[in-house]
PDB file of N, CA and C in Angstrom:
ATOM      1  N   MET A 924      99.475 109.384  70.407  1.00 94.00           N
ATOM      2  CA  MET A 924      99.664 109.354  72.286  1.00 94.00           C
ATOM      3  C   MET A 924      98.115 110.075  72.578  1.00 94.00           C
ATOM      4  N   PHE A 925      98.001 109.251  73.785  1.00 97.00           N
ATOM      5  CA  PHE A 925      96.492 109.942  74.451  1.00 97.00           C
ATOM      6  C   PHE A 925      96.623 110.892  75.478  1.00 97.00           C
ATOM      7  N   LEU A 926      95.684 111.695  75.604  1.00 97.00           N
ATOM      8  CA  LEU A 926      95.534 112.315  76.942  1.00 97.00           C
ATOM      9  C   LEU A 926      94.129 111.828  77.559  1.00 97.00           C
ATOM     10  N   LEU A 927      94.274 111.557  78.505  1.00 98.00           N
ATOM     11  CA  LEU A 927      92.818 110.955  79.364  1.00 98.00           C
ATOM     12  C   LEU A 927      92.495 112.018  80.427  1.00 98.00           C
ATOM     13  N   ASN A 928      91.275 112.533  80.124  1.00 98.00           N
ATOM     14  CA  ASN A 928      91.113 113.761  80.972  1.00 98.00           C
ATOM     15  C   ASN A 928      89.566 112.719  81.769  1.00 98.00           C
ATOM     16  N   VAL A 929      89.754 112.397  83.188  1.00 98.00           N
ATOM     17  CA  VAL A 929      89.160 111.667  84.130  1.00 98.00           C
ATOM     18  C   VAL A 929      88.380 112.502  84.742  1.00 98.00           C
ATOM     19  N   SER A 930      87.144 112.316  84.915  1.00 97.00           N
ATOM     20  CA  SER A 930      86.388 113.147  85.476  1.00 97.00           C
ATOM     21  C   SER A 930      85.407 112.390  86.635  1.00 97.00           C
ATOM     22  N   TYR A 931      85.342 112.452  87.682  1.00 97.00           N
ATOM     23  CA  TYR A 931      84.350 111.758  88.881  1.00 97.00           C
ATOM     24  C   TYR A 931      83.040 112.207  88.180  1.00 97.00           C
ATOM     25  N   THR A 932      82.285 110.839  88.362  1.00 97.00           N
ATOM     26  CA  THR A 932      80.842 110.878  88.219  1.00 97.00           C
ATOM     27  C   THR A 932      80.100 110.642  89.306  1.00 97.00           C
ATOM     28  N   LYS A 933      80.814 110.314  90.730  1.00 96.00           N
ATOM     29  CA  LYS A 933      80.070 110.294  91.682  1.00 96.00           C
ATOM     30  C   LYS A 933      80.691 111.415  92.810  1.00 96.00           C
ATOM     31  N   ALA A 934      80.078 111.287  93.747  1.00 94.00           N
ATOM     32  CA  ALA A 934      80.618 112.381  94.585  1.00 94.00           C
ATOM     33  C   ALA A 934      81.860 111.885  95.382  1.00 94.00           C
ATOM     34  N   PRO A 935      82.824 113.160  95.691  1.00 91.00           N
ATOM     35  CA  PRO A 935      84.387 112.616  96.381  1.00 91.00           C
ATOM     36  C   PRO A 935      84.120 111.394  97.188  1.00 91.00           C
ATOM     37  N   ALA A 936      83.482 111.448  98.183  1.00 94.00           N
ATOM     38  CA  ALA A 936      83.211 110.385  99.380  1.00 94.00           C
ATOM     39  C   ALA A 936      83.085 109.127  98.742  1.00 94.00           C
ATOM     40  N   GLN A 937      82.360 108.973  97.435  1.00 96.00           N
ATOM     41  CA  GLN A 937      82.128 107.577  96.762  1.00 96.00           C
ATOM     42  C   GLN A 937      83.421 107.128  96.139  1.00 96.00           C
ATOM     43  N   VAL A 938      84.088 108.072  95.594  1.00 96.00           N
ATOM     44  CA  VAL A 938      85.380 107.771  95.082  1.00 96.00           C
ATOM     45  C   VAL A 938      86.856 107.501  95.922  1.00 96.00           C
ATOM     46  N   GLU A 939      86.474 108.166  97.060  1.00 96.00           N
ATOM     47  CA  GLU A 939      87.636 108.082  98.081  1.00 96.00           C
ATOM     48  C   GLU A 939      87.967 106.462  98.449  1.00 96.00           C
ATOM     49  N   PRO A 940      87.060 105.489  98.231  1.00 98.00           N
ATOM     50  CA  PRO A 940      87.454 104.305  98.567  1.00 98.00           C
ATOM     51  C   PRO A 940      88.265 103.553  97.474  1.00 98.00           C
ATOM     52  N   GLN A 941      88.418 104.195  96.276  1.00 97.00           N
ATOM     53  CA  GLN A 941      88.913 103.600  95.253  1.00 97.00           C
ATOM     54  C   GLN A 941      90.115 104.122  94.897  1.00 97.00           C
ATOM     55  N   ILE A 942      90.728 105.325  95.562  1.00 96.00           N
ATOM     56  CA  ILE A 942      91.775 106.197  95.460  1.00 96.00           C
ATOM     57  C   ILE A 942      92.957 105.149  95.370  1.00 96.00           C
ATOM     58  N   LYS A 943      93.217 104.353  96.165  1.00 97.00           N
ATOM     59  CA  LYS A 943      94.545 103.712  96.380  1.00 97.00           C
ATOM     60  C   LYS A 943      94.616 102.851  95.195  1.00 97.00           C
ATOM     61  N   ALA A 944      93.652 101.922  94.952  1.00 98.00           N
ATOM     62  CA  ALA A 944      93.473 101.136  94.029  1.00 98.00           C
ATOM     63  C   ALA A 944      93.677 101.546  92.553  1.00 98.00           C
ATOM     64  N   HIS A 945      93.301 102.916  92.244  1.00 98.00           N
ATOM     65  CA  HIS A 945      93.445 103.534  91.063  1.00 98.00           C
ATOM     66  C   HIS A 945      94.958 104.113  91.238  1.00 98.00           C
ATOM     67  N   GLY A 946      95.354 104.371  92.135  1.00 97.00           N
ATOM     68  CA  GLY A 946      97.172 105.011  92.293  1.00 97.00           C
ATOM     69  C   GLY A 946      97.684 103.694  91.768  1.00 97.00           C
ATOM     70  N   ASP A 947      97.517 102.479  92.578  1.00 98.00           N
ATOM     71  CA  ASP A 947      98.333 101.541  92.049  1.00 98.00           C
ATOM     72  C   ASP A 947      98.255 100.908  90.909  1.00 98.00           C
ATOM     73  N   TRP A 948      97.174 101.082  90.035  1.00 98.00           N
ATOM     74  CA  TRP A 948      96.784 101.060  88.876  1.00 98.00           C
ATOM     75  C   TRP A 948      97.508 101.943  87.977  1.00 98.00           C
ATOM     76  N   VAL A 949      97.539 103.165  88.114  1.00 98.00           N
ATOM     77  CA  VAL A 949      98.338 104.348  87.429  1.00 98.00           C
ATOM     78  C   VAL A 949      99.857 104.018  87.404  1.00 98.00           C
ATOM     79  N   THR A 950     100.332 103.476  88.670  1.00 98.00           N
ATOM     80  CA  THR A 950     102.060 103.300  88.915  1.00 98.00           C
ATOM     81  C   THR A 950     102.297 102.202  88.078  1.00 98.00           C
ATOM     82  N   ARG A 951     101.585 100.838  88.079  1.00 98.00           N
ATOM     83  CA  ARG A 951     101.713  99.797  87.417  1.00 98.00           C
ATOM     84  C   ARG A 951     102.071 100.379  85.614  1.00 98.00           C
ATOM     85  N   TYR A 952     101.398 101.035  85.304  1.00 98.00           N
ATOM     86  CA  TYR A 952     101.457 101.245  83.818  1.00 98.00           C
ATOM     87  C   TYR A 952     102.488 102.575  83.521  1.00 98.00           C
ATOM     88  N   LEU A 953     102.554 103.311  84.814  1.00 97.00           N
ATOM     89  CA  LEU A 953     103.672 104.285  84.512  1.00 97.00           C
ATOM     90  C   LEU A 953     105.083 103.512  84.349  1.00 97.00           C
ATOM     91  N   ASN A 954     105.174 102.263  85.353  1.00 97.00           N
ATOM     92  CA  ASN A 954     106.242 101.435  85.292  1.00 97.00           C
ATOM     93  C   ASN A 954     106.594 100.723  84.178  1.00 97.00           C
ATOM     94  N   GLU A 955     105.336 100.680  83.420  1.00 97.00           N
ATOM     95  CA  GLU A 955     105.579  99.703  82.447  1.00 97.00           C
ATOM     96  C   GLU A 955     106.081 100.634  81.180  1.00 97.00           C
ATOM     97  N   GLY A 956     105.904 102.003  81.428  1.00 95.00           N
ATOM     98  CA  GLY A 956     105.946 102.891  80.301  1.00 95.00           C
ATOM     99  C   GLY A 956     104.955 103.134  79.505  1.00 95.00           C
ATOM    100  N   ILE A 957     103.790 102.839  79.909  1.00 97.00           N
ATOM    101  CA  ILE A 957     102.767 103.073  78.991  1.00 97.00           C
ATOM    102  C   ILE A 957     102.187 104.321  79.209  1.00 97.00           C
ATOM    103  N   PHE A 958     102.202 104.956  80.293  1.00 97.00           N
ATOM    104  CA  PHE A 958     101.427 105.959  80.858  1.00 97.00           C
ATOM    105  C   PHE A 958     102.746 106.882  80.957  1.00 97.00           C
ATOM    106  N   LEU A 959     102.703 107.977  80.421  1.00 94.00           N
ATOM    107  CA  LEU A 959     104.028 108.765  80.494  1.00 94.00           C
ATOM    108  C   LEU A 959     104.034 109.870  81.561  1.00 94.00           C
ATOM    109  N   PHE A 960     102.903 110.647  82.111  1.00 94.00           N
ATOM    110  CA  PHE A 960     102.611 111.236  83.324  1.00 94.00           C
ATOM    111  C   PHE A 960     101.235 111.020  83.473  1.00 94.00           C
ATOM    112  N   ALA A 961     101.069 111.568  85.080  1.00 97.00           N
ATOM    113  CA  ALA A 961      99.606 111.625  85.324  1.00 97.00           C
ATOM    114  C   ALA A 961      99.624 112.324  86.779  1.00 97.00           C
ATOM    115  N   GLY A 962      98.190 112.739  86.920  1.00 95.00           N
ATOM    116  CA  GLY A 962      98.178 113.861  88.028  1.00 95.00           C
ATOM    117  C   GLY A 962      96.671 114.200  88.294  1.00 95.00           C
ATOM    118  N   PRO A 963      96.302 114.820  89.590  1.00 95.00           N
ATOM    119  CA  PRO A 963      94.962 114.965  89.713  1.00 95.00           C
ATOM    120  C   PRO A 963      94.820 116.533  89.222  1.00 95.00           C
ATOM    121  N   LYS A 964      93.731 116.690  89.155  1.00 95.00           N
ATOM    122  CA  LYS A 964      93.111 118.246  88.800  1.00 95.00           C
ATOM    123  C   LYS A 964      92.825 119.214  89.984  1.00 95.00           C
ATOM    124  N   LYS A 965      93.194 120.410  89.722  1.00 95.00           N
ATOM    125  CA  LYS A 965      93.102 121.122  90.954  1.00 95.00           C
ATOM    126  C   LYS A 965      91.937 121.261  91.695  1.00 95.00           C
ATOM    127  N   SER A 966      91.153 120.869  90.847  1.00 92.00           N
ATOM    128  CA  SER A 966      89.768 121.032  91.360  1.00 92.00           C
ATOM    129  C   SER A 966      89.322 119.941  92.287  1.00 92.00           C
ATOM    130  N   GLY A 967      90.186 118.730  92.326  1.00 90.00           N
ATOM    131  CA  GLY A 967      89.901 117.623  92.884  1.00 90.00           C
ATOM    132  C   GLY A 967      88.856 116.783  92.527  1.00 90.00           C
ATOM    133  N   LEU A 968      88.500 117.297  91.377  1.00 93.00           N
ATOM    134  CA  LEU A 968      87.229 116.358  91.014  1.00 93.00           C
ATOM    135  C   LEU A 968      87.701 115.282  89.611  1.00 93.00           C
ATOM    136  N   GLY A 969      88.975 114.733  89.596  1.00 96.00           N
ATOM    137  CA  GLY A 969      89.532 114.304  88.445  1.00 96.00           C
ATOM    138  C   GLY A 969      90.890 113.946  88.373  1.00 96.00           C
ATOM    139  N   GLY A 970      91.341 113.645  87.148  1.00 97.00           N
ATOM    140  CA  GLY A 970      92.760 113.757  86.718  1.00 97.00           C
ATOM    141  C   GLY A 970      93.022 113.756  85.481  1.00 97.00           C
ATOM    142  N   VAL A 971      94.261 113.776  85.223  1.00 98.00           N
ATOM    143  CA  VAL A 971      94.782 113.717  83.648  1.00 98.00           C
ATOM    144  C   VAL A 971      95.861 112.741  83.454  1.00 98.00           C
ATOM    145  N   ILE A 972      95.786 111.746  82.502  1.00 98.00           N
ATOM    146  CA  ILE A 972      97.090 110.899  82.346  1.00 98.00           C
ATOM    147  C   ILE A 972      97.072 110.788  80.961  1.00 98.00           C
ATOM    148  N   ALA A 973      98.630 111.132  80.680  1.00 96.00           N
ATOM    149  CA  ALA A 973      99.293 111.089  79.230  1.00 96.00           C
ATOM    150  C   ALA A 973      99.624 109.424  78.840  1.00 96.00           C
ATOM    151  N   VAL A 974      99.456 109.368  77.818  1.00 97.00           N
ATOM    152  CA  VAL A 974      99.431 107.528  77.491  1.00 97.00           C
ATOM    153  C   VAL A 974     100.307 107.621  76.392  1.00 97.00           C
ATOM    154  N   LYS A 975     101.430 106.584  76.143  1.00 95.00           N
ATOM    155  CA  LYS A 975     101.917 106.544  74.713  1.00 95.00           C
ATOM    156  C   LYS A 975     101.546 105.987  73.643  1.00 95.00           C
ATOM    157  N   ALA A 976     101.724 106.095  72.522  1.00 94.00           N
ATOM    158  CA  ALA A 976     100.828 105.707  71.133  1.00 94.00           C
ATOM    159  C   ALA A 976     100.646 104.207  71.191  1.00 94.00           C
ATOM    160  N   ILE A 977      99.491 103.928  71.793  1.00 96.00           N
ATOM    161  CA  ILE A 977      99.182 102.054  71.346  1.00 96.00           C
ATOM    162  C   ILE A 977      98.017 102.004  70.790  1.00 96.00           C
ATOM    163  N   GLU A 978      97.733 100.898  70.525  1.00 97.00           N
ATOM    164  CA  GLU A 978      96.497 100.374  70.038  1.00 97.00           C
ATOM    165  C   GLU A 978      95.233 100.890  70.958  1.00 97.00           C
ATOM    166  N   LYS A 979      94.065 101.423  70.217  1.00 96.00           N
ATOM    167  CA  LYS A 979      93.140 101.779  71.111  1.00 96.00           C
ATOM    168  C   LYS A 979      92.463 100.629  71.836  1.00 96.00           C
ATOM    169  N   LYS A 980      92.609  99.627  70.889  1.00 97.00           N
ATOM    170  CA  LYS A 980      92.121  98.388  71.942  1.00 97.00           C
ATOM    171  C   LYS A 980      92.512  98.055  72.950  1.00 97.00           C
ATOM    172  N   ARG A 981      93.916  98.259  73.173  1.00 98.00           N
ATOM    173  CA  ARG A 981      94.989  97.903  74.277  1.00 98.00           C
ATOM    174  C   ARG A 981      94.507  98.925  75.226  1.00 98.00           C
ATOM    175  N   LEU A 982      94.261 100.198  74.712  1.00 98.00           N
ATOM    176  CA  LEU A 982      93.958 101.488  75.689  1.00 98.00           C
ATOM    177  C   LEU A 982      92.689 100.898  76.321  1.00 98.00           C
ATOM    178  N   MET A 983      91.838 100.363  75.786  1.00 98.00           N
ATOM    179  CA  MET A 983      90.276 100.249  76.334  1.00 98.00           C
ATOM    180  C   MET A 983      90.548  99.044  76.901  1.00 98.00           C
ATOM    181  N   ALA A 984      91.430  98.064  77.070  1.00 98.00           N
ATOM    182  CA  ALA A 984      91.531  97.124  77.862  1.00 98.00           C
ATOM    183  C   ALA A 984      92.541  97.341  79.330  1.00 98.00           C
ATOM    184  N   ILE A 985      93.100  98.263  79.265  1.00 98.00           N
ATOM    185  CA  ILE A 985      93.872  99.061  80.181  1.00 98.00           C
ATOM    186  C   ILE A 985      92.794  99.722  81.091  1.00 98.00           C
ATOM    187  N   LEU A 986      92.035 100.540  80.594  1.00 98.00           N
ATOM    188  CA  LEU A 986      91.103 101.410  81.227  1.00 98.00           C
ATOM    189  C   LEU A 986      90.016 100.285  81.760  1.00 98.00           C
ATOM    190  N   SER A 987      89.783  99.133  81.454  1.00 98.00           N
ATOM    191  CA  SER A 987      88.700  98.519  82.116  1.00 98.00           C
ATOM    192  C   SER A 987      89.124  97.993  83.372  1.00 98.00           C
ATOM    193  N   GLU A 988      90.506  98.030  83.440  1.00 98.00           N
ATOM    194  CA  GLU A 988      91.092  97.495  84.764  1.00 98.00           C
ATOM    195  C   GLU A 988      91.212  98.429  86.008  1.00 98.00           C
ATOM    196  N   ASP A 989      90.881  99.828  85.674  1.00 98.00           N
ATOM    197  CA  ASP A 989      91.114 100.901  86.660  1.00 98.00           C
ATOM    198  C   ASP A 989      89.614 100.579  87.701  1.00 98.00           C
ATOM    199  N   SER A 990      90.012 100.869  88.873  1.00 98.00           N
ATOM    200  CA  SER A 990      89.033 100.666  89.832  1.00 98.00           C
ATOM    201  C   SER A 990      88.044 101.839  89.843  1.00 98.00           C
ATOM    202  N   TYR A 991      88.502 102.793  89.117  1.00 98.00           N
ATOM    203  CA  TYR A 991      87.254 104.073  88.845  1.00 98.00           C
ATOM    204  C   TYR A 991      86.425 103.668  87.846  1.00 98.00           C
ATOM    205  N   VAL A 992      86.753 102.866  86.757  1.00 98.00           N
ATOM    206  CA  VAL A 992      85.822 102.225  85.776  1.00 98.00           C
ATOM    207  C   VAL A 992      84.904 100.623  86.710  1.00 98.00           C
ATOM    208  N   LEU A 993      85.738 100.058  87.247  1.00 98.00           N
ATOM    209  CA  LEU A 993      85.279  99.298  87.852  1.00 98.00           C
ATOM    210  C   LEU A 993      83.714  99.131  88.712  1.00 98.00           C
ATOM    211  N   THR A 994      84.302 100.615  89.648  1.00 97.00           N
ATOM    212  CA  THR A 994      83.161 100.794  89.989  1.00 97.00           C
ATOM    213  C   THR A 994      82.135 102.414  89.977  1.00 97.00           C
ATOM    214  N   ASP A 995      82.376 102.222  88.690  1.00 97.00           N
ATOM    215  CA  ASP A 995      81.349 103.405  87.910  1.00 97.00           C
ATOM    216  C   ASP A 995      81.497 104.611  88.590  1.00 97.00           C
ATOM    217  N   VAL A 996      82.740 105.359  88.990  1.00 98.00           N
ATOM    218  CA  VAL A 996      82.755 106.376  89.850  1.00 98.00           C
ATOM    219  C   VAL A 996      83.447 107.659  89.008  1.00 98.00           C
ATOM    220  N   ALA A 997      83.942 107.171  87.815  1.00 97.00           N
ATOM    221  CA  ALA A 997      84.620 108.421  87.137  1.00 97.00           C
ATOM    222  C   ALA A 997      84.554 107.874  85.539  1.00 97.00           C
ATOM    223  N   GLU A 998      84.361 108.813  84.631  1.00 97.00           N
ATOM    224  CA  GLU A 998      84.397 108.503  83.362  1.00 97.00           C
ATOM    225  C   GLU A 998      85.926 109.082  82.605  1.00 97.00           C
ATOM    226  N   TYR A 999      86.157 108.556  81.243  1.00 98.00           N
ATOM    227  CA  TYR A 999      87.139 108.729  80.661  1.00 98.00           C
ATOM    228  C   TYR A 999      86.893 109.644  79.364  1.00 98.00           C
ATOM    229  N   GLN A1000      87.224 110.850  79.170  1.00 98.00           N
ATOM    230  CA  GLN A1000      87.570 111.305  77.944  1.00 98.00           C
ATOM    231  C   GLN A1000      88.790 111.208  77.308  1.00 98.00           C
ATOM    232  N   ILE A1001      88.734 110.632  76.091  1.00 98.00           N
ATOM    233  CA  ILE A1001      90.042 110.010  75.424  1.00 98.00           C
ATOM    234  C   ILE A1001      90.435 111.070  74.258  1.00 98.00           C
ATOM    235  N   ILE A1002      91.227 111.932  74.403  1.00 97.00           N
ATOM    236  CA  ILE A1002      91.971 112.691  73.106  1.00 97.00           C
ATOM    237  C   ILE A1002      93.048 111.941  72.584  1.00 97.00           C
ATOM    238  N   ASP A1003      92.943 111.676  71.645  1.00 96.00           N
ATOM    239  CA  ASP A1003      93.673 111.230  70.436  1.00 96.00           C
ATOM    240  C   ASP A1003      94.843 112.066  69.952  1.00 96.00           C
ATOM    241  N   PHE A1004      96.128 112.175  69.957  1.00 91.00           N
ATOM    242  CA  PHE A1004      96.947 113.462  69.325  1.00 91.00           C
ATOM    243  C   PHE A1004      98.169 113.071  68.840  1.00 91.00           C
ATOM    244  N   ASP A1005      98.648 113.752  68.158  1.00 89.00           N
ATOM    245  CA  ASP A1005     100.205 113.614  67.795  1.00 89.00           C
ATOM    246  C   ASP A1005     101.009 114.953  68.049  1.00 89.00           C
ATOM    247  N   CYS A1006     102.068 114.660  69.031  1.00 83.00           N
ATOM    248  CA  CYS A1006     103.043 115.683  69.631  1.00 83.00           C
ATOM    249  C   CYS A1006     103.958 115.953  68.443  1.00 83.00           C
ATOM    250  N   LYS A1007     103.607 117.188  68.225  1.00 85.00           N
ATOM    251  CA  LYS A1007     104.628 117.509  66.797  1.00 85.00           C
ATOM    252  C   LYS A1007     105.554 118.470  67.391  1.00 85.00           C
ATOM    253  N   ILE A1008     105.359 119.544  68.658  1.00 82.00           N
ATOM    254  CA  ILE A1008     106.303 120.345  69.048  1.00 82.00           C
ATOM    255  C   ILE A1008     106.540 120.104  70.825  1.00 82.00           C
ATOM    256  N   ALA A1009     107.633 120.513  71.098  1.00 79.00           N
ATOM    257  CA  ALA A1009     107.962 119.916  72.766  1.00 79.00           C
ATOM    258  C   ALA A1009     108.687 120.881  73.103  1.00 79.00           C
ATOM    259  N   HIS A1010     108.656 120.859  74.328  1.00 79.00           N
ATOM    260  CA  HIS A1010     110.205 122.125  75.248  1.00 79.00           C
ATOM    261  C   HIS A1010     111.105 120.877  74.950  1.00 79.00           C
ATOM    262  N   SER A1011     112.678 121.336  75.011  1.00 80.00           N
ATOM    263  CA  SER A1011     113.405 120.538  74.710  1.00 80.00           C
ATOM    264  C   SER A1011     113.559 119.525  75.856  1.00 80.00           C
ATOM    265  N   ALA A1012     112.925 119.801  77.029  1.00 78.00           N
ATOM    266  CA  ALA A1012     113.082 118.639  77.904  1.00 78.00           C
ATOM    267  C   ALA A1012     112.388 117.570  77.857  1.00 78.00           C
ATOM    268  N   LEU A1013     111.573 117.899  76.778  1.00 78.00           N
ATOM    269  CA  LEU A1013     110.091 116.755  76.498  1.00 78.00           C
ATOM    270  C   LEU A1013     110.212 116.304  75.140  1.00 78.00           C
ATOM    271  N   GLU A1014     111.537 116.350  74.691  1.00 71.00           N
ATOM    272  CA  GLU A1014     111.515 115.873  73.233  1.00 71.00           C
ATOM    273  C   GLU A1014     111.073 114.555  72.721  1.00 71.00           C
ATOM    274  N   SER A1015     111.316 113.719  73.980  1.00 73.00           N
ATOM    275  CA  SER A1015     110.848 112.165  73.886  1.00 73.00           C
ATOM    276  C   SER A1015     109.696 112.214  73.456  1.00 73.00           C
ATOM    277  N   LEU A1016     108.528 113.112  74.123  1.00 70.00           N
ATOM    278  CA  LEU A1016     107.108 113.050  73.867  1.00 70.00           C
ATOM    279  C   LEU A1016     106.668 112.932  72.273  1.00 70.00           C
ATOM    280  N   LYS A1017     107.405 113.536  71.381  1.00 62.00           N
ATOM    281  CA  LYS A1017     107.542 113.503  70.050  1.00 62.00           C
ATOM    282  C   LYS A1017     107.286 112.111  69.398  1.00 62.00           C
ATOM    283  N   GLN A1018     108.089 111.247  70.172  1.00 68.00           N
ATOM    284  CA  GLN A1018     108.001 109.836  69.428  1.00 68.00           C
ATOM    285  C   GLN A1018     107.143 109.023  70.413  1.00 68.00           C
ATOM    286  N   ALA A1019     106.471 109.439  71.246  1.00 62.00           N
ATOM    287  CA  ALA A1019     105.504 108.473  72.303  1.00 62.00           C
ATOM    288  C   ALA A1019     104.386 108.065  71.710  1.00 62.00           C
TER     289      ALA A1019
END
């Protein structure tokens, strides 16, 4: 499983034109079951996306499609981890 920490590298005014395309991209991979959840940081300067366990090469290909990456307005910190314990409502994350 991957946890993606998305941080804006440009001013919010430069990011704003990309928000809809980025949202559509996130929704596409949520619908495909690749992304598990996503949301903005309370600071308004990026977001977080959880990704099920896939090959890192595939993850990098998916990230290369993001409008934030294509327009160089954000960067991704990729954290690779195994979910070992979870609240009972989130048990399925241990298999993600």
